[in-house]
Amino acid sequence: MTTATAIAAPTNLVPTGSGGHLAWQPVTSFNDDPAQVSTAGTHHAAIRFGSSDLIVNGVTFSRHTGGGAFANGSPITTTAPSVASLGTGGTGNYGALVSTGGFHNNTSSPNMTLTGLTVGRRYQVQLFMPYWDTLWTTQFGAAGGSSVVVATGKAGFLSPSVCTGNFRATASSQVITWSQVPPNSFALLAAVSVRLMPDESVMTIAENNAPGATVDTLLAVDANAGSTHTFSLVSGAGSADNASFSIVGNTLKINSVADFETKSSYSIRVQADDGSGGVFSKALIVNILNVVEVPEIVVEQPAATNLTSGTASIAFGSVALGAPGVAKTFTIRNMGNGNLTLSNPTVSGGQAGDFIVSTAGLLLTVPPGGQTTFAVTFNPGNSGTRSTTLSIGSNDADESTFTIALTGTGTGTPTTELSVELNGTDLTSRVAAWGRNDNGQTTVPAGLKDVVAVAAGHEHTLALKKDGTVVAWGSNAHGQCDVPAGLPAVKMIAAARWHSLALTTAGNVVMWGDDNEGAFAVPAGLSGVTAISTGGDHTLALLSDGTVTGWGDNSDGELNIPAGLTGVLAIAAGEHHSLALRGSDQKVIAWGFNGNGQSTVPTNLNLVTFIDASGNQSYALNNGGVVNAWGDNTQGQI
């Protein structure tokens, strides 16, 4: 309960006539009710005088017959302890007085100009109306015209009243007008006050904010002057996103980084407590402002040395033919405020085959402020100056293809290529076969030539010709030799126990023969394949992003590809085990059946350039030309 203090007598009260008298009396109404205030309500100070007129601070008040009580324009409002409203306001304080004024009620279309307004903020207008039986209208625009009405209120005969309304500012300066019906001929003074109100429910914050960023300042308005409030997030209507925010003092903070594209608006419920039993809660909205997100690619080599697209050149120096290649690491940074999307770096032109790109660990999406790396190894295939162009594609609008010139020098003598003839017949690119031949698997078709690759299955053989066509012979009990008609150009072949596979130049895999009721069928949608290898009943595929996939039999874990295996350069499939050559360190990774040690890679095996696998054996060629083998050796296989 709030009790009003005694109302001090006004000063500068001057009667204008003789014989007049003045008496100051605090009252709760103009009916001379007791002045003691103990409940909520509006209370007024009144002046009762006799036969003379009255001047208050230079304004003349005329008496009417019989005398009466006249308001001084300063109502006193009291309420029981409670939080009246809750909102947000930045640096503004709700209830702060913006403007005051007054006018005589017999003025034609009285008005006042409000200045210093904040566009979009809401303000309260209070008009304290002198007594008379008239209806007042507070509005924007000309009286009686097409105006926006703010509030209406009626002052009864000898009963003044307060007309209260609110409006949202549409300009920093606005004219507000009043009208009364019927017009009053008495020159009574009406008092006006305009106060700032809190924004009722909506706050905003731009996306990509720092975690813990301030959203806005919380404000509570209590009719009891001097009340202080504590704020908290509470459950109830509109509290769905409370967990995303926290309150420190009277500051609302967002806990994590906001992303407009993921979530554009949050709903929270805040409670204000005045510490005296008065609480008030309200649902508030936090809208996320969309920020134009632009990535900015920066490429470094070495680290911290920025390169310029189109003019940058990286020299690898001299490398002896057959010696270990020289690797350089490139760093990609995103200096923008939007995600940077990359495509795998590629080399093209010149001697591109001498520069091997390893994307092990490369992130194809780099967040703002993030970075990723990839490597290029120069391994010349011939002596002399070697060069190519490295290209990095991204969604950076002005550097969508970042190009860098790569150069290096090969030294030494290249390997000589031989052409073999027998009795005048060129044996180059021809096939020779031997061993078991019960199904004709080693009987090479007459006239077969221009062969670039061969593959042997359990009882059948495949040959790939340089024109991209495939020839098959041997057992066809399961259709493994029925090469599909219209097979697109092929760049790699593999033969399993009773089925055959081909990798087309488009990066697709085609299978024919026994599919074991679909178990050996190529997975739907598989594309971007750069190499294939098949064992007894399982197949591996190397993808263009350096990862490995597989299908078929997994009875011994031969398809359990190690987690995180990326940057793979080559693959090989044994009977029930698998191998991969990792480009970042040129080491062999093995998994699957290990009954003969075929999946236990020698610890001292380094700088591997080629791998292969047979039934229960594994093979690796290092850069020094040394062949390493491990696994089953019961028949002297290794």
GROMACS .gro file of N, CA and C in nm, residues 65-148:
model
  252
   65THR      N    1  -1.997   3.159  -1.081
   65THR     CA    2  -2.092   3.197  -0.976
   65THR      C    3  -2.096   3.091  -0.867
   66GLY      N    4  -2.082   3.138  -0.750
   66GLY     CA    5  -2.090   3.048  -0.636
   66GLY      C    6  -1.954   2.994  -0.596
   67GLY      N    7  -1.850   3.036  -0.670
   67GLY     CA    8  -1.717   2.986  -0.634
   67GLY      C    9  -1.701   2.841  -0.678
   68GLY      N   10  -1.598   2.779  -0.634
   68GLY     CA   11  -1.580   2.640  -0.672
   68GLY      C   12  -1.437   2.597  -0.653
   69ALA      N   13  -1.410   2.477  -0.695
   69ALA     CA   14  -1.274   2.422  -0.680
   69ALA      C   15  -1.212   2.410  -0.818
   70PHE      N   16  -1.082   2.445  -0.830
   70PHE     CA   17  -1.015   2.445  -0.960
   70PHE      C   18  -0.885   2.366  -0.947
   71ALA      N   19  -0.860   2.283  -1.047
   71ALA     CA   20  -0.738   2.200  -1.041
   71ALA      C   21  -0.617   2.280  -1.084
   72ASN      N   22  -0.501   2.247  -1.028
   72ASN     CA   23  -0.379   2.314  -1.071
   72ASN      C   24  -0.306   2.239  -1.181
   73GLY      N   25  -0.365   2.134  -1.234
   73GLY     CA   26  -0.305   2.062  -1.346
   73GLY      C   27  -0.198   1.960  -1.308
   74SER      N   28  -0.187   1.926  -1.182
   74SER     CA   29  -0.085   1.830  -1.139
   74SER      C   30  -0.148   1.717  -1.060
   75PRO      N   31  -0.207   1.617  -1.127
   75PRO     CA   32  -0.270   1.506  -1.054
   75PRO      C   33  -0.164   1.423  -0.983
   76ILE      N   34  -0.203   1.364  -0.874
   76ILE     CA   35  -0.115   1.274  -0.800
   76ILE      C   36  -0.172   1.134  -0.814
   77THR      N   37  -0.095   1.044  -0.869
   77THR     CA   38  -0.143   0.909  -0.893
   77THR      C   39  -0.072   0.811  -0.800
   78THR      N   40  -0.147   0.726  -0.735
   78THR     CA   41  -0.087   0.624  -0.648
   78THR      C   42  -0.143   0.488  -0.686
   79THR      N   43  -0.064   0.386  -0.662
   79THR     CA   44  -0.110   0.250  -0.687
   79THR      C   45  -0.058   0.160  -0.577
   80ALA      N   46  -0.122   0.046  -0.564
   80ALA     CA   47  -0.069  -0.057  -0.475
   80ALA      C   48   0.059  -0.110  -0.537
   81PRO      N   49   0.152  -0.164  -0.457
   81PRO     CA   50   0.281  -0.212  -0.512
   81PRO      C   51   0.258  -0.316  -0.620
   82SER      N   52   0.307  -0.291  -0.740
   82SER     CA   53   0.300  -0.386  -0.851
   82SER      C   54   0.387  -0.335  -0.963
   83VAL      N   55   0.430  -0.429  -1.049
   83VAL     CA   56   0.503  -0.390  -1.169
   83VAL      C   57   0.401  -0.362  -1.277
   84ALA      N   58   0.398  -0.241  -1.325
   84ALA     CA   59   0.293  -0.202  -1.417
   84ALA      C   60   0.318  -0.251  -1.559
   85SER      N   61   0.442  -0.248  -1.606
   85SER     CA   62   0.470  -0.292  -1.742
   85SER      C   63   0.617  -0.327  -1.754
   86LEU      N   64   0.649  -0.399  -1.861
   86LEU     CA   65   0.785  -0.448  -1.884
   86LEU      C   66   0.817  -0.434  -2.030
   87GLY      N   67   0.935  -0.387  -2.061
   87GLY     CA   68   0.973  -0.375  -2.200
   87GLY      C   69   1.123  -0.358  -2.213
   88THR      N   70   1.166  -0.309  -2.325
   88THR     CA   71   1.308  -0.285  -2.348
   88THR      C   72   1.325  -0.144  -2.398
   89GLY      N   73   1.442  -0.086  -2.378
   89GLY     CA   74   1.452   0.052  -2.419
   89GLY      C   75   1.590   0.103  -2.449
   90GLY      N   76   1.691   0.020  -2.459
   90GLY     CA   77   1.824   0.070  -2.488
   90GLY      C   78   1.868   0.168  -2.381
   91THR      N   79   1.895   0.292  -2.419
   91THR     CA   80   1.940   0.391  -2.322
   91THR      C   81   1.827   0.474  -2.265
   92GLY      N   82   1.706   0.463  -2.320
   92GLY     CA   83   1.595   0.542  -2.272
   92GLY      C   84   1.533   0.482  -2.147
   93ASN      N   85   1.476   0.565  -2.060
   93ASN     CA   86   1.409   0.518  -1.940
   93ASN      C   87   1.259   0.541  -1.955
   94TYR      N   88   1.184   0.434  -1.936
   94TYR     CA   89   1.039   0.448  -1.946
   94TYR      C   90   0.992   0.548  -1.842
   95GLY      N   91   0.897   0.630  -1.883
   95GLY     CA   92   0.845   0.730  -1.793
   95GLY      C   93   0.922   0.860  -1.796
   96ALA      N   94   1.035   0.864  -1.868
   96ALA     CA   95   1.111   0.988  -1.876
   96ALA      C   96   1.027   1.094  -1.946
   97LEU      N   97   1.022   1.214  -1.887
   97LEU     CA   98   0.941   1.322  -1.941
   97LEU      C   99   1.006   1.375  -2.069
   98VAL      N  100   0.932   1.369  -2.178
   98VAL     CA  101   0.982   1.416  -2.306
   98VAL      C  102   0.943   1.562  -2.329
   99SER      N  103   0.820   1.596  -2.294
   99SER     CA  104   0.772   1.732  -2.320
   99SER      C  105   0.655   1.763  -2.229
  100THR      N  106   0.638   1.890  -2.191
  100THR     CA  107   0.522   1.936  -2.116
  100THR      C  108   0.468   2.062  -2.183
  101GLY      N  109   0.345   2.092  -2.156
  101GLY     CA  110   0.285   2.212  -2.214
  101GLY      C  111   0.146   2.232  -2.160
  102GLY      N  112   0.074   2.323  -2.220
  102GLY     CA  113  -0.063   2.350  -2.178
  102GLY      C  114  -0.130   2.444  -2.275
  103PHE      N  115  -0.260   2.456  -2.262
  103PHE     CA  116  -0.335   2.547  -2.347
  103PHE      C  117  -0.467   2.579  -2.279
  104HIS      N  118  -0.527   2.691  -2.319
  104HIS     CA  119  -0.659   2.724  -2.268
  104HIS      C  120  -0.763   2.647  -2.346
  105ASN      N  121  -0.859   2.595  -2.277
  105ASN     CA  122  -0.954   2.506  -2.342
  105ASN      C  123  -1.048   2.573  -2.439
  106ASN      N  124  -1.047   2.706  -2.445
  106ASN     CA  125  -1.130   2.773  -2.544
  106ASN      C  126  -1.050   2.809  -2.669
  107THR      N  127  -0.928   2.760  -2.675
  107THR     CA  128  -0.845   2.785  -2.793
  107THR      C  129  -0.894   2.700  -2.910
  108SER      N  130  -0.895   2.758  -3.029
  108SER     CA  131  -0.938   2.684  -3.148
  108SER      C  132  -0.829   2.587  -3.191
  109SER      N  133  -0.861   2.458  -3.194
  109SER     CA  134  -0.767   2.353  -3.236
  109SER      C  135  -0.631   2.368  -3.170
  110PRO      N  136  -0.627   2.361  -3.036
  110PRO     CA  137  -0.497   2.373  -2.969
  110PRO      C  138  -0.401   2.262  -3.014
  111ASN      N  139  -0.273   2.292  -3.014
  111ASN     CA  140  -0.176   2.193  -3.057
  111ASN      C  141  -0.043   2.223  -2.991
  112MET      N  142   0.048   2.125  -2.997
  112MET     CA  143   0.185   2.144  -2.954
  112MET      C  144   0.276   2.056  -3.039
  113THR      N  145   0.398   2.102  -3.059
  113THR     CA  146   0.494   2.028  -3.140
  113THR      C  147   0.586   1.948  -3.049
  114LEU      N  148   0.595   1.817  -3.076
  114LEU     CA  149   0.683   1.728  -3.000
  114LEU      C  150   0.813   1.712  -3.079
  115THR      N  151   0.923   1.740  -3.015
  115THR     CA  152   1.052   1.726  -3.082
  115THR      C  153   1.141   1.627  -3.007
  116GLY      N  154   1.249   1.585  -3.073
  116GLY     CA  155   1.343   1.493  -3.009
  116GLY      C  156   1.291   1.352  -2.997
  117LEU      N  157   1.191   1.316  -3.077
  117LEU     CA  158   1.135   1.182  -3.072
  117LEU      C  159   1.228   1.083  -3.143
  118THR      N  160   1.221   0.959  -3.100
  118THR     CA  161   1.294   0.850  -3.166
  118THR      C  162   1.198   0.772  -3.253
  119VAL      N  163   1.223   0.771  -3.382
  119VAL     CA  164   1.133   0.702  -3.475
  119VAL      C  165   1.121   0.555  -3.435
  120GLY      N  166   0.998   0.508  -3.427
  120GLY     CA  167   0.973   0.369  -3.393
  120GLY      C  168   0.947   0.346  -3.245
  121ARG      N  169   0.980   0.444  -3.158
  121ARG     CA  170   0.955   0.430  -3.014
  121ARG      C  171   0.813   0.473  -2.981
  122ARG      N  172   0.761   0.419  -2.870
  122ARG     CA  173   0.624   0.451  -2.829
  122ARG      C  174   0.628   0.553  -2.714
  123TYR      N  175   0.533   0.647  -2.718
  123TYR     CA  176   0.525   0.753  -2.618
  123TYR      C  177   0.383   0.761  -2.561
  124GLN      N  178   0.376   0.806  -2.436
  124GLN     CA  179   0.248   0.823  -2.368
  124GLN      C  180   0.212   0.971  -2.364
  125VAL      N  181   0.084   1.002  -2.392
  125VAL     CA  182   0.034   1.139  -2.384
  125VAL      C  183  -0.071   1.144  -2.273
  126GLN      N  184  -0.054   1.239  -2.181
  126GLN     CA  185  -0.154   1.261  -2.076
  126GLN      C  186  -0.205   1.404  -2.087
  127LEU      N  187  -0.337   1.417  -2.096
  127LEU     CA  188  -0.402   1.548  -2.099
  127LEU      C  189  -0.487   1.560  -1.974
  128PHE      N  190  -0.446   1.652  -1.887
  128PHE     CA  191  -0.528   1.679  -1.767
  128PHE      C  192  -0.629   1.787  -1.802
  129MET      N  193  -0.757   1.748  -1.801
  129MET     CA  194  -0.863   1.835  -1.852
  129MET      C  195  -0.934   1.906  -1.738
  130PRO      N  196  -0.952   2.038  -1.750
  130PRO     CA  197  -1.031   2.111  -1.650
  130PRO      C  198  -1.175   2.063  -1.651
  131TYR      N  199  -1.244   2.099  -1.545
  131TYR     CA  200  -1.383   2.056  -1.536
  131TYR      C  201  -1.465   2.123  -1.645
  132TRP      N  202  -1.561   2.061  -1.693
  132TRP     CA  203  -1.672   2.105  -1.778
  132TRP      C  204  -1.721   1.981  -1.850
  133ASP      N  205  -1.843   1.983  -1.890
  133ASP     CA  206  -1.902   1.864  -1.948
  133ASP      C  207  -1.867   1.856  -2.096
  134THR      N  208  -1.741   1.825  -2.124
  134THR     CA  209  -1.695   1.819  -2.263
  134THR      C  210  -1.614   1.692  -2.286
  135LEU      N  211  -1.610   1.650  -2.411
  135LEU     CA  212  -1.534   1.532  -2.451
  135LEU      C  213  -1.410   1.578  -2.527
  136TRP      N  214  -1.291   1.536  -2.478
  136TRP     CA  215  -1.166   1.575  -2.541
  136TRP      C  216  -1.113   1.462  -2.628
  137THR      N  217  -1.054   1.499  -2.742
  137THR     CA  218  -0.990   1.402  -2.830
  137THR      C  219  -0.847   1.445  -2.856
  138THR      N  220  -0.754   1.354  -2.831
  138THR     CA  221  -0.611   1.380  -2.858
  138THR      C  222  -0.576   1.309  -2.988
  139GLN      N  223  -0.515   1.380  -3.081
  139GLN     CA  224  -0.496   1.323  -3.214
  139GLN      C  225  -0.376   1.386  -3.285
  140PHE      N  226  -0.333   1.318  -3.389
  140PHE     CA  227  -0.237   1.376  -3.482
  140PHE      C  228  -0.316   1.430  -3.600
  141GLY      N  229  -0.274   1.544  -3.655
  141GLY     CA  230  -0.343   1.601  -3.769
  141GLY      C  231  -0.443   1.706  -3.726
  142ALA      N  232  -0.509   1.766  -3.824
  142ALA     CA  233  -0.601   1.877  -3.798
  142ALA      C  234  -0.725   1.828  -3.724
  143ALA      N  235  -0.774   1.909  -3.632
  143ALA     CA  236  -0.894   1.874  -3.557
  143ALA      C  237  -1.012   1.856  -3.651
  144GLY      N  238  -1.084   1.748  -3.634
  144GLY     CA  239  -1.200   1.721  -3.717
  144GLY      C  240  -1.167   1.668  -3.854
  145GLY      N  241  -1.039   1.657  -3.886
  145GLY     CA  242  -1.000   1.608  -4.017
  145GLY      C  243  -0.966   1.459  -4.014
  146SER      N  244  -0.898   1.415  -4.119
  146SER     CA  245  -0.858   1.275  -4.127
  146SER      C  246  -0.733   1.254  -4.043
  147SER      N  247  -0.754   1.252  -3.913
  147SER     CA  248  -0.641   1.245  -3.821
  147SER      C  249  -0.632   1.107  -3.757
  148VAL      N  250  -0.519   1.083  -3.693
  148VAL     CA  251  -0.498   0.959  -3.618
  148VAL      C  252  -0.528   0.988  -3.473
   0.00000   0.00000   0.00000
